[in-house]
XYZ file of C-alpha atoms in Angstrom:
661
model
C 12.795 -57.719 25.025
C 15.534 -57.544 27.681
C 15.553 -54.843 30.279
C 18.709 -53.182 28.869
C 17.315 -53.058 25.247
C 14.022 -51.674 26.764
C 16.172 -48.924 28.747
C 18.215 -48.193 25.764
C 15.220 -47.682 23.512
C 13.469 -45.616 25.997
C 16.371 -43.361 26.185
C 16.555 -42.934 22.350
C 12.858 -41.876 22.319
C 13.130 -39.701 25.196
C 16.319 -37.776 23.495
C 14.280 -37.627 20.574
C 11.203 -36.008 22.239
C 13.251 -34.177 24.959
C 13.155 -30.879 23.299
C 10.109 -30.674 21.264
C 8.765 -27.718 19.492
C 7.466 -25.303 22.033
C 3.768 -25.636 20.881
C 3.892 -29.452 20.996
C 5.627 -29.179 24.271
C 2.645 -27.009 25.822
C 0.224 -29.340 24.332
C 1.989 -32.463 26.103
C 1.838 -30.507 29.335
C -1.825 -29.708 28.782
C -2.312 -33.590 28.497
C -1.108 -34.103 31.983
C -4.022 -31.740 33.328
C -6.472 -32.766 30.703
C -8.689 -35.076 32.996
C -8.979 -33.740 36.617
C -11.947 -36.250 36.950
C -9.599 -39.197 36.456
C -7.263 -37.952 39.028
C -10.032 -37.402 41.343
C -11.303 -40.959 40.734
C -7.873 -42.410 41.409
C -7.549 -40.163 44.505
C -10.705 -41.498 45.877
C -9.709 -45.001 45.234
C -6.172 -44.411 46.850
C -7.581 -42.758 49.946
C -10.521 -45.221 50.241
C -8.239 -48.341 50.022
C -5.572 -46.571 52.042
C -7.789 -45.899 54.893
C -9.200 -49.570 54.577
C -5.610 -50.903 54.909
C -4.801 -48.674 57.937
C -7.886 -49.941 59.894
C -6.927 -53.438 59.385
C -3.137 -53.158 59.924
C -3.072 -51.025 63.055
C 0.375 -50.192 62.250
C 1.701 -46.786 62.832
C 3.965 -46.782 59.756
C 1.264 -47.903 57.569
C -0.926 -45.107 59.162
C 1.549 -42.608 58.440
C 2.098 -43.623 54.820
C -1.868 -43.589 54.312
C -2.152 -40.012 55.805
C 0.762 -38.972 53.212
C -1.059 -40.638 50.244
C -4.430 -38.868 51.143
C -2.827 -35.408 51.508
C -0.684 -36.000 48.167
C -3.815 -37.193 46.228
C -5.911 -34.302 47.374
C -3.264 -31.687 46.619
C -2.583 -33.126 42.957
C -6.332 -33.138 42.192
C -6.765 -29.570 43.498
C -4.005 -28.302 41.156
C -5.425 -30.207 38.299
C -8.797 -28.796 38.823
C -7.282 -25.289 39.281
C -5.362 -25.519 36.223
C -8.480 -26.749 34.009
C -10.730 -23.986 35.617
C -8.192 -21.067 34.852
C -6.760 -22.377 31.490
C -9.745 -21.466 29.222
C -9.609 -17.914 30.666
C -5.860 -17.798 29.637
C -4.962 -16.818 33.243
C -2.372 -19.858 33.261
C 0.067 -21.025 30.590
C 1.409 -24.529 30.110
C 4.750 -24.059 31.303
C 7.882 -26.257 32.636
C 6.793 -25.216 36.069
C 3.393 -26.715 35.888
C 5.068 -29.808 34.340
C 7.542 -30.033 37.285
C 4.770 -29.825 39.673
C 2.713 -32.471 38.107
C 5.897 -34.565 37.730
C 6.767 -34.137 41.539
C 3.247 -35.001 42.640
C 3.038 -37.821 40.382
C 6.322 -39.440 41.526
C 5.726 -38.779 45.281
C 2.206 -40.169 44.998
C 3.504 -43.463 43.167
C 6.383 -43.687 45.732
C 4.180 -43.515 48.646
C 1.635 -46.168 47.071
C 4.810 -48.340 46.358
C 6.157 -47.871 49.869
C 2.536 -48.662 51.293
C 2.667 -52.198 49.430
C 6.165 -52.773 50.638
C 5.380 -52.000 54.239
C 2.122 -54.020 54.031
C 3.936 -56.988 52.520
C 7.115 -56.795 54.936
C 5.481 -55.858 58.045
C 2.227 -57.871 58.063
C 1.199 -61.576 57.305
C -2.546 -60.556 56.898
C -3.307 -61.737 53.391
C -6.285 -59.247 52.905
C -3.605 -56.288 53.389
C -1.347 -57.973 50.669
C -4.258 -58.235 48.266
C -5.450 -54.628 48.803
C -2.026 -53.052 48.394
C -0.776 -55.064 45.449
C -3.905 -54.458 43.672
C -3.823 -50.661 44.610
C -0.320 -50.537 43.273
C -0.692 -52.481 40.262
C -3.918 -50.683 39.217
C -2.320 -47.297 39.666
C 0.580 -48.347 37.595
C -1.652 -49.411 34.803
C -3.602 -45.922 34.947
C -0.429 -43.950 34.951
C 1.034 -46.003 31.934
C -1.761 -44.740 29.783
C -2.848 -41.297 31.419
C 0.646 -39.897 31.663
C 2.054 -41.248 28.085
C 2.320 -37.634 26.981
C 5.459 -37.364 29.294
C 7.149 -40.662 29.065
C 9.356 -39.965 32.076
C 6.500 -39.476 34.214
C 4.615 -42.705 33.159
C 7.677 -45.000 33.222
C 8.789 -43.528 36.544
C 5.619 -43.822 38.156
C 5.381 -47.597 36.908
C 8.828 -48.253 38.551
C 8.018 -46.493 41.824
C 4.812 -48.230 42.193
C 5.836 -51.717 41.273
C 9.561 -52.134 42.313
C 8.613 -51.751 46.003
C 5.768 -54.125 45.549
C 7.980 -56.591 43.714
C 10.671 -56.349 46.445
C 8.010 -56.695 49.008
C 6.562 -59.887 47.542
C 10.026 -61.409 46.961
C 11.241 -60.786 50.637
C 7.803 -62.109 51.863
C 8.787 -65.413 50.601
C 6.588 -68.172 49.398
C 6.205 -69.845 46.108
C 2.893 -67.771 45.122
C 4.408 -64.495 45.959
C 7.602 -64.949 44.178
C 5.959 -65.965 41.120
C 3.763 -62.909 41.383
C 6.909 -60.841 41.787
C 8.207 -62.102 38.607
C 5.006 -61.513 36.915
C 5.365 -57.983 38.126
C 8.787 -57.562 36.674
C 7.232 -58.645 33.396
C 4.427 -56.174 33.986
C 6.865 -53.292 34.509
C 8.747 -54.045 31.032
C 5.280 -54.388 29.382
C 4.135 -51.218 30.707
C 7.215 -49.394 29.852
C 6.531 -50.512 26.124
C 2.967 -49.446 26.349
C 3.856 -46.000 27.625
C 6.397 -45.560 24.951
C 4.005 -46.560 22.285
C 1.315 -44.586 23.419
C 3.772 -41.679 23.694
C 5.053 -41.809 20.235
C 1.220 -41.864 18.931
C 0.468 -38.893 20.945
C 3.704 -36.928 20.078
C 3.055 -37.745 16.195
C -0.557 -36.369 16.561
C 0.601 -33.128 18.250
C 3.206 -32.704 15.598
C 0.712 -33.191 12.984
C -1.573 -30.884 14.406
C 1.186 -28.184 14.707
C 2.188 -28.705 11.249
C -1.260 -28.125 9.950
C -1.375 -25.012 12.128
C 1.722 -23.800 10.617
C 0.490 -24.534 7.114
C -2.711 -22.773 7.860
C -0.610 -19.752 9.170
C 1.548 -19.762 5.924
C -1.500 -19.835 4.003
C -2.862 -16.875 5.896
C 0.344 -14.894 5.266
C 0.261 -15.888 1.730
C -3.387 -14.778 1.524
C -2.489 -11.302 2.879
C 1.097 -10.469 1.915
C 2.777 -9.990 -1.450
C 5.420 -12.994 -1.999
C 7.842 -10.843 -3.552
C 7.988 -7.652 -1.819
C 6.592 -8.578 1.637
C 3.932 -5.757 1.762
C 0.276 -6.256 1.901
C -1.116 -7.429 -1.276
C -4.242 -6.225 -3.019
C -6.775 -8.145 -0.936
C -5.485 -7.246 2.304
C -5.391 -3.699 1.230
C -8.846 -3.634 0.191
C -9.870 -5.254 3.277
C -8.027 -2.625 5.478
C -9.451 0.366 3.339
C -13.018 -0.944 3.581
C -12.494 -1.229 7.375
C -11.051 2.195 7.676
C -13.499 3.778 5.878
C -16.335 2.138 7.698
C -14.631 3.246 10.971
C -14.113 6.758 9.552
C -17.941 7.066 8.715
C -18.473 6.971 12.316
C -15.734 9.511 13.590
C -15.814 11.695 10.154
C -12.081 11.496 9.768
C -10.226 11.987 6.527
C -8.339 9.047 4.843
C -6.060 9.642 1.932
C -5.013 6.887 -0.897
C -1.782 7.486 -2.750
C -1.612 5.350 -6.021
C 1.906 5.292 -6.983
C 3.761 3.252 -10.025
C 7.271 3.255 -11.316
C 8.085 5.347 -14.308
C 9.280 3.345 -17.190
C 9.475 0.289 -15.252
C 8.488 -1.705 -18.342
C 11.415 -0.506 -20.264
C 13.644 -1.524 -17.474
C 12.165 -4.825 -17.122
C 12.198 -5.537 -20.842
C 15.946 -4.402 -21.165
C 17.549 -5.865 -18.115
C 15.373 -8.654 -17.299
C 12.730 -9.867 -14.848
C 15.037 -10.566 -12.190
C 16.326 -7.015 -12.070
C 12.874 -5.869 -12.404
C 11.737 -7.986 -9.511
C 14.778 -6.734 -7.268
C 13.854 -3.059 -8.232
C 10.166 -3.699 -7.054
C 11.751 -5.185 -3.745
C 13.788 -2.119 -3.273
C 11.062 0.311 -4.019
C 8.813 -1.392 -1.476
C 11.536 -1.042 1.128
C 12.091 2.433 0.375
C 8.381 3.365 0.597
C 7.895 1.580 3.802
C 11.190 3.201 5.327
C 9.894 6.728 4.083
C 6.396 6.563 5.288
C 6.985 4.675 8.500
C 3.789 4.714 10.576
C 2.172 7.410 8.300
C 1.032 4.914 5.815
C 0.198 1.205 5.056
C 2.106 -0.019 1.830
C 0.617 -2.530 -0.387
C 1.292 -3.815 -3.781
C -1.438 -3.701 -6.025
C -0.074 -5.557 -9.011
C 2.928 -5.096 -11.304
C 4.719 -1.838 -10.689
C 1.768 -0.311 -8.707
C 1.594 0.424 -4.851
C -1.190 1.676 -2.985
C -0.472 3.625 0.147
C -3.266 4.084 2.791
C -2.664 6.948 5.100
C -5.355 7.077 8.039
C -6.007 10.408 9.229
C -4.544 12.395 6.349
C -6.322 15.226 4.485
C -5.169 16.417 1.184
C -2.281 18.689 2.285
C -0.785 16.071 4.484
C -1.233 13.433 1.707
C 0.527 15.821 -0.615
C 3.204 16.037 1.905
C 3.734 12.203 1.930
C 3.770 12.141 -1.839
C 6.532 14.811 -1.894
C 8.582 12.633 0.445
C 8.175 9.799 -1.619
C 9.136 11.616 -4.892
C 12.162 13.053 -3.059
C 13.292 9.652 -1.923
C 12.897 8.048 -5.354
C 14.672 10.873 -7.078
C 18.111 9.379 -6.117
C 17.464 6.365 -8.209
C 18.242 2.702 -7.367
C 21.369 0.539 -7.263
C 20.234 -2.938 -8.139
C 22.827 -5.573 -9.154
C 25.213 -2.869 -10.384
C 22.755 -1.152 -12.386
C 22.142 2.647 -11.608
C 18.387 2.611 -12.203
C 16.560 6.064 -12.640
C 13.243 4.884 -11.704
C 10.979 7.941 -10.674
C 7.569 7.711 -9.367
C 4.151 9.069 -10.507
C 1.651 9.291 -7.600
C -2.249 10.007 -7.752
C -3.898 11.182 -4.649
C -7.572 10.665 -3.585
C -9.003 11.747 -0.202
C -12.021 10.432 1.428
C -14.806 11.300 1.976
C -14.390 14.141 -0.418
C -13.254 12.114 -3.274
C -15.564 9.087 -2.598
C -17.187 7.372 0.169
C -16.539 3.480 -0.606
C -13.139 1.844 -1.191
C -13.971 1.160 -4.913
C -14.658 4.923 -5.667
C -11.647 6.195 -3.610
C -9.189 3.779 -5.464
C -10.672 4.555 -8.788
C -10.263 8.344 -8.248
C -6.873 7.776 -7.103
C -5.956 6.001 -10.186
C -7.453 8.876 -12.259
C -5.237 11.238 -10.497
C -2.248 8.904 -11.195
C -3.081 8.755 -14.971
C -3.284 12.852 -14.791
C 0.359 12.551 -13.224
C 1.511 10.585 -15.970
C -0.143 12.788 -18.533
C 1.600 15.831 -17.199
C 5.126 14.234 -17.620
C 5.731 11.713 -14.845
C 7.993 11.986 -11.663
C 4.926 14.071 -10.141
C 2.030 13.693 -7.631
C -1.678 14.775 -8.975
C -4.402 15.187 -6.641
C -7.876 14.131 -7.771
C -10.422 16.656 -8.999
C -13.757 15.857 -10.646
C -12.691 17.583 -13.821
C -9.890 14.891 -14.163
C -12.667 12.199 -14.152
C -14.376 13.878 -17.071
C -11.089 13.905 -18.894
C -10.169 10.374 -18.028
C -13.590 9.121 -19.266
C -13.227 10.870 -22.418
C -9.737 9.264 -22.804
C -10.938 5.823 -21.821
C -13.614 6.299 -24.456
C -10.889 7.463 -26.880
C -8.960 4.372 -26.185
C -11.789 2.105 -26.634
C -12.680 3.824 -30.078
C -9.079 3.686 -31.310
C -9.008 0.057 -30.932
C -11.639 -0.508 -33.637
C -11.445 2.873 -35.609
C -9.355 1.587 -38.541
C -11.469 -1.460 -38.961
C -14.748 0.376 -38.635
C -13.609 2.940 -41.358
C -13.708 5.925 -38.896
C -10.024 6.793 -40.030
C -9.045 8.755 -43.077
C -5.922 10.460 -44.738
C -6.004 13.864 -46.211
C -3.138 15.643 -47.917
C -1.803 19.151 -47.599
C 0.518 20.344 -50.606
C 4.050 21.706 -50.190
C 4.741 24.144 -52.875
C 8.007 24.935 -54.295
C 8.554 28.576 -53.953
C 10.299 29.162 -57.100
C 8.306 26.850 -59.533
C 4.987 27.255 -57.690
C 4.423 23.543 -58.457
C 3.333 20.808 -55.786
C 6.618 19.100 -54.904
C 5.214 17.194 -51.891
C 2.095 16.296 -50.032
C 2.043 15.642 -46.318
C -0.288 13.101 -45.170
C -2.524 14.109 -42.278
C -4.512 11.626 -40.232
C -8.085 12.452 -39.410
C -10.541 10.558 -37.266
C -14.268 11.086 -37.230
C -15.681 9.307 -34.056
C -19.222 8.023 -34.505
C -20.425 9.811 -31.197
C -17.932 12.428 -30.277
C -17.367 13.565 -33.887
C -14.064 14.857 -35.093
C -11.179 14.251 -32.904
C -7.791 16.333 -33.229
C -4.842 14.254 -33.946
C -3.172 16.187 -31.001
C -5.512 14.636 -28.722
C -5.794 10.941 -30.085
C -2.259 10.441 -30.979
C -1.051 10.766 -27.251
C -3.781 8.129 -26.357
C -2.565 5.882 -29.421
C 1.050 5.955 -27.796
C -0.020 5.216 -24.238
C -2.094 2.161 -25.286
C 0.230 0.600 -28.021
C -1.933 1.642 -31.003
C 0.450 3.996 -32.775
C 2.326 1.252 -34.550
C -0.564 -0.369 -36.526
C -1.963 3.349 -37.109
C 1.429 4.356 -38.577
C 1.595 1.254 -40.577
C -1.971 1.939 -42.008
C -1.093 5.811 -42.694
C 2.106 4.747 -44.542
C 0.272 2.325 -46.746
C -2.581 4.842 -47.395
C 0.168 7.401 -48.352
C 2.034 5.303 -50.566
C -0.857 4.056 -52.467
C -2.066 7.588 -53.082
C 1.524 8.737 -54.241
C 1.602 6.099 -56.721
C -1.247 7.878 -58.567
C 0.836 11.139 -58.691
C 3.532 12.531 -60.959
C 6.775 10.809 -60.184
C 8.351 14.125 -59.148
C 5.788 14.561 -56.379
C 6.896 12.996 -52.885
C 4.577 11.904 -50.011
C 5.714 13.081 -46.423
C 4.338 11.062 -43.174
C 4.888 12.017 -39.583
C 6.361 9.202 -37.438
C 6.460 9.567 -33.496
C 9.266 8.655 -31.227
C 7.184 5.818 -29.924
C 7.109 4.324 -33.468
C 10.813 4.420 -33.708
C 11.248 2.792 -30.379
C 9.077 -0.079 -31.147
C 11.593 -1.532 -33.750
C 8.983 -2.539 -36.235
C 9.162 0.781 -38.371
C 11.707 -0.454 -40.835
C 10.108 -3.599 -41.715
C 6.799 -1.851 -41.982
C 8.039 0.696 -44.329
C 10.115 -1.501 -46.503
C 7.201 -4.011 -46.809
C 4.947 -1.187 -47.767
C 7.169 -0.037 -50.374
C 7.333 -3.408 -52.067
C 3.718 -3.869 -51.669
C 2.818 -0.626 -53.326
C 5.872 -0.176 -55.748
C 6.460 3.227 -54.652
C 10.353 4.122 -54.975
C 11.852 4.922 -51.661
C 13.151 8.434 -52.791
C 9.512 9.485 -52.936
C 8.670 8.601 -49.348
C 9.733 11.270 -46.705
C 9.529 10.494 -42.976
C 9.192 13.578 -40.505
C 10.279 13.240 -37.310
C 10.483 15.743 -34.327
C 13.546 16.405 -32.221
C 11.773 14.355 -29.329
C 13.135 11.134 -31.167
C 16.760 11.894 -29.998
C 15.842 12.175 -26.481
C 16.387 8.424 -26.452
C 20.076 8.206 -25.078
C 20.458 4.675 -26.076
C 20.758 6.106 -29.800
C 18.537 3.361 -31.163
C 16.160 5.662 -32.714
C 19.171 7.637 -34.355
C 20.618 4.167 -35.751
C 17.175 3.359 -37.132
C 16.588 6.654 -39.084
C 20.242 6.297 -40.531
C 19.281 2.665 -41.807
C 16.219 4.140 -43.311
C 18.154 6.760 -44.898
C 20.483 4.225 -46.622
C 17.678 2.462 -48.374
C 16.638 5.887 -49.995
C 13.988 7.280 -47.820
C 14.166 11.052 -47.471
C 14.255 12.600 -43.739
C 12.517 15.691 -42.787
C 13.067 17.592 -39.215
C 9.715 18.745 -38.294
C 8.848 21.672 -35.979
C 12.574 23.002 -35.893
C 13.414 25.406 -33.708
C 11.193 24.640 -30.787
C 13.840 22.044 -29.208
C 16.652 22.477 -27.126
C 19.598 21.116 -29.269
C 18.538 21.541 -32.985
C 21.774 22.528 -34.231
C 23.590 19.751 -32.554
C 20.909 17.568 -34.457
C 21.918 18.765 -37.799
C 25.531 18.290 -37.208
C 24.851 14.691 -36.045
C 22.303 13.497 -38.563
C 21.781 14.156 -42.122
C 18.217 15.489 -43.156
C 16.806 16.251 -46.559
C 14.528 18.785 -45.365
C 14.043 21.240 -42.396
C 10.487 22.258 -41.557
C 10.432 25.499 -39.619
C 7.722 25.807 -36.821
C 4.868 27.831 -38.000
C 5.016 29.838 -34.530
C 8.040 31.722 -36.218
C 5.810 32.493 -39.187
C 2.886 33.728 -37.297
C 4.696 36.921 -35.709
C 6.977 37.404 -38.868
C 5.190 40.916 -39.588
C 5.873 42.362 -36.314
C 8.622 40.726 -34.595
C 12.390 41.644 -35.676
C 13.268 38.496 -33.656
C 11.409 36.056 -35.616
C 12.324 37.815 -39.031
C 16.046 37.337 -37.751
C 15.571 33.716 -36.898
C 13.815 32.779 -40.241
C 16.578 34.430 -42.175
C 19.222 32.519 -40.250
C 17.588 29.158 -40.843
C 17.219 29.820 -44.489
C 21.120 30.541 -44.865
C 21.956 27.826 -42.535
C 19.853 25.243 -44.683
C 21.418 26.608 -48.037
C 24.750 25.966 -46.515
C 24.043 22.567 -45.453
C 22.204 21.800 -48.988
C 19.028 21.098 -47.401
C 15.434 21.862 -48.419
C 13.444 24.379 -46.253
C 9.544 24.255 -45.735
C 7.982 27.368 -44.059
C 4.956 25.993 -42.250
C 1.696 27.759 -41.363
C 1.550 30.304 -44.291
C -1.469 32.140 -43.960
C -0.847 35.629 -45.296
C 0.843 36.998 -48.453
C 3.111 39.057 -46.009
C 4.260 35.518 -44.488
C 4.700 34.078 -48.070
C 6.746 37.000 -49.109
C 9.213 36.752 -46.039
C 9.694 32.978 -46.493
C 10.657 33.563 -50.212
C 12.870 36.645 -49.206
C 14.587 34.452 -46.499
C 15.565 31.990 -49.202
C 12.932 29.164 -48.250
C 12.668 26.584 -50.890
C 9.125 25.445 -50.132
C 6.078 26.452 -48.173
C 2.999 24.893 -46.806
C -0.064 26.584 -45.336
C -3.793 27.425 -45.783
C -2.899 30.490 -47.938
C -1.518 27.926 -50.419
C -3.949 25.017 -49.962
C -5.776 23.369 -47.089
C -5.579 19.713 -46.697
C -7.604 17.830 -49.159
C -9.140 14.410 -49.887
C -7.130 11.884 -51.732
C -9.313 12.311 -54.847
C -9.217 16.078 -54.891
C -5.182 16.074 -54.593
C -5.412 13.523 -57.523
C -7.773 16.117 -59.528
C -5.068 19.087 -58.547
C -2.119 16.827 -59.956
C -3.801 15.950 -63.067
C -4.604 19.799 -63.621
C -1.062 20.821 -62.997
C -1.967 23.149 -60.063
C 0.309 26.075 -59.509
C 0.156 27.713 -56.148
C 3.163 29.799 -55.594
C 1.255 33.195 -55.009
C -2.152 34.643 -54.054
C -3.495 34.550 -57.577
C -2.497 31.117 -57.916
C -4.117 30.277 -54.573
C -7.398 31.910 -55.542
C -7.304 30.125 -58.863
C -7.483 26.655 -57.077
C -9.810 27.766 -54.415
C -12.195 25.536 -55.580
C -10.154 22.573 -54.236
C -10.215 24.184 -50.814
C -11.907 22.273 -47.907
């Protein structure tokens, strides 16, 4: 390789490594000071041979150069030993200043040894001096090429400062042998430069690989501790932090609050607008949580749309204050990709050590409190109490039981007659679901229906009840209908039309004999989906009944917007009708309104003769209640149908009392 090509290659490699990563740069600086013993050995060799040269030469110039060589050698060795001693204690840091100090010392030491060789060759004819100085320069040049390869400019610079004065001295001294040696040293300079560059590349590559492995390890560490979507701590990091804080609090007897939060109706947003919008909503929620709490709480994502906030040193009152701040911040909703999302929050609060001493217990109790906040209607915070845990355990047992209740034969359907007030005949029967739990006994529908809705079991239960009701009605006279209650959740699922149509086809029951009872809550769905589904069901011939009429907020507007076949007046109006002029007026008004709209009316909860008379006087067409008949089994209702039961008044009721439950 020619000298120019070698220089060009060196320049290119130096340019590529002149601005390395800071960590790599510090590592390369450390290699310069990595072995102070090698510097000490070199210094002893240089000083020893230099003193021998001075003793033989008796030349003041050579003596001065030897003294300078010894001084520089000792200073370099001292600096290297100081760095190595202080570095493990982190009292010195690899920096450009330390690199320059080493570089200056290395070049000065090499230049002095090169000048010493030149002076000995040029000013003396003593062959021993020539041998010693050339050997000293060549030996140090070879050592520098390997030892200082971490910094290419130092390694090549030292080789040049050591050998070029020696080469010039050999050439000027003259003689065939000296000049042949000079040419050989020129080739040696080129070879050492190539060795230095090759070694430098290997060292640099090794350090860069080491740095990349370190960066990868750091990245894995971040992934192991932080949620990749929101950037807050993940579940594992949160649990580790919680356990550490609880262990610390055991010693100082300090409080610690856990706020378990999730976004209300997040699943609906995610399903309707897509996962991208859902993910951005979660990111916005995490950012807002962090901004609201600041240093008061550590935010982590537990999973899905659930976040856990750890508030060190916070008691119950302070935790409630934090929760109120979060609820207020979330009340404004979110603007995500042009969508105005009303994503409120529900929060469960648990405080250690009152609500638990270990992490799992405190988290479980915060989750129980969150369940209670959701049960109370969402967009609120609930603080854990031990009575909540009892209720939660019961609900959990109900959830597990509901999943197998139908298959285990624990569910049954009973029927309560609805009687025509003019004819006294049974014109319809309402199907009522009953559940007898093998351990807890009879469970009220008011309790287990809400649980079924929350765990997604209401659809299969509704389908089963519709099938049982239609099958039973097929054994009744054609004039008798069957009514089935349908929850708002079932209407939202979208499976109800196919379930009803499939059941009618399977059982052969005409659509006009099936009546679906809905409450005003189904119309709270502002999308209009539930209303459209009801209209579609009515078009195939099904009857619709508005149940619990009068207890909602916009009953009259519902009657104007939707066509119902029957209005069922809530039993609360009939309960106080004897003593309440207001209830009497309301019942009469509803009766008149229904007649004008050509709708049937049902007075629910008839338990006394007076209530029955008021219902008839108000113009109601039908009545339902314990006075007329309690809910009966399918077999009993079948027998009543066959006997042509008439239950229009008390004597009729007494006559059929043998069928009462």
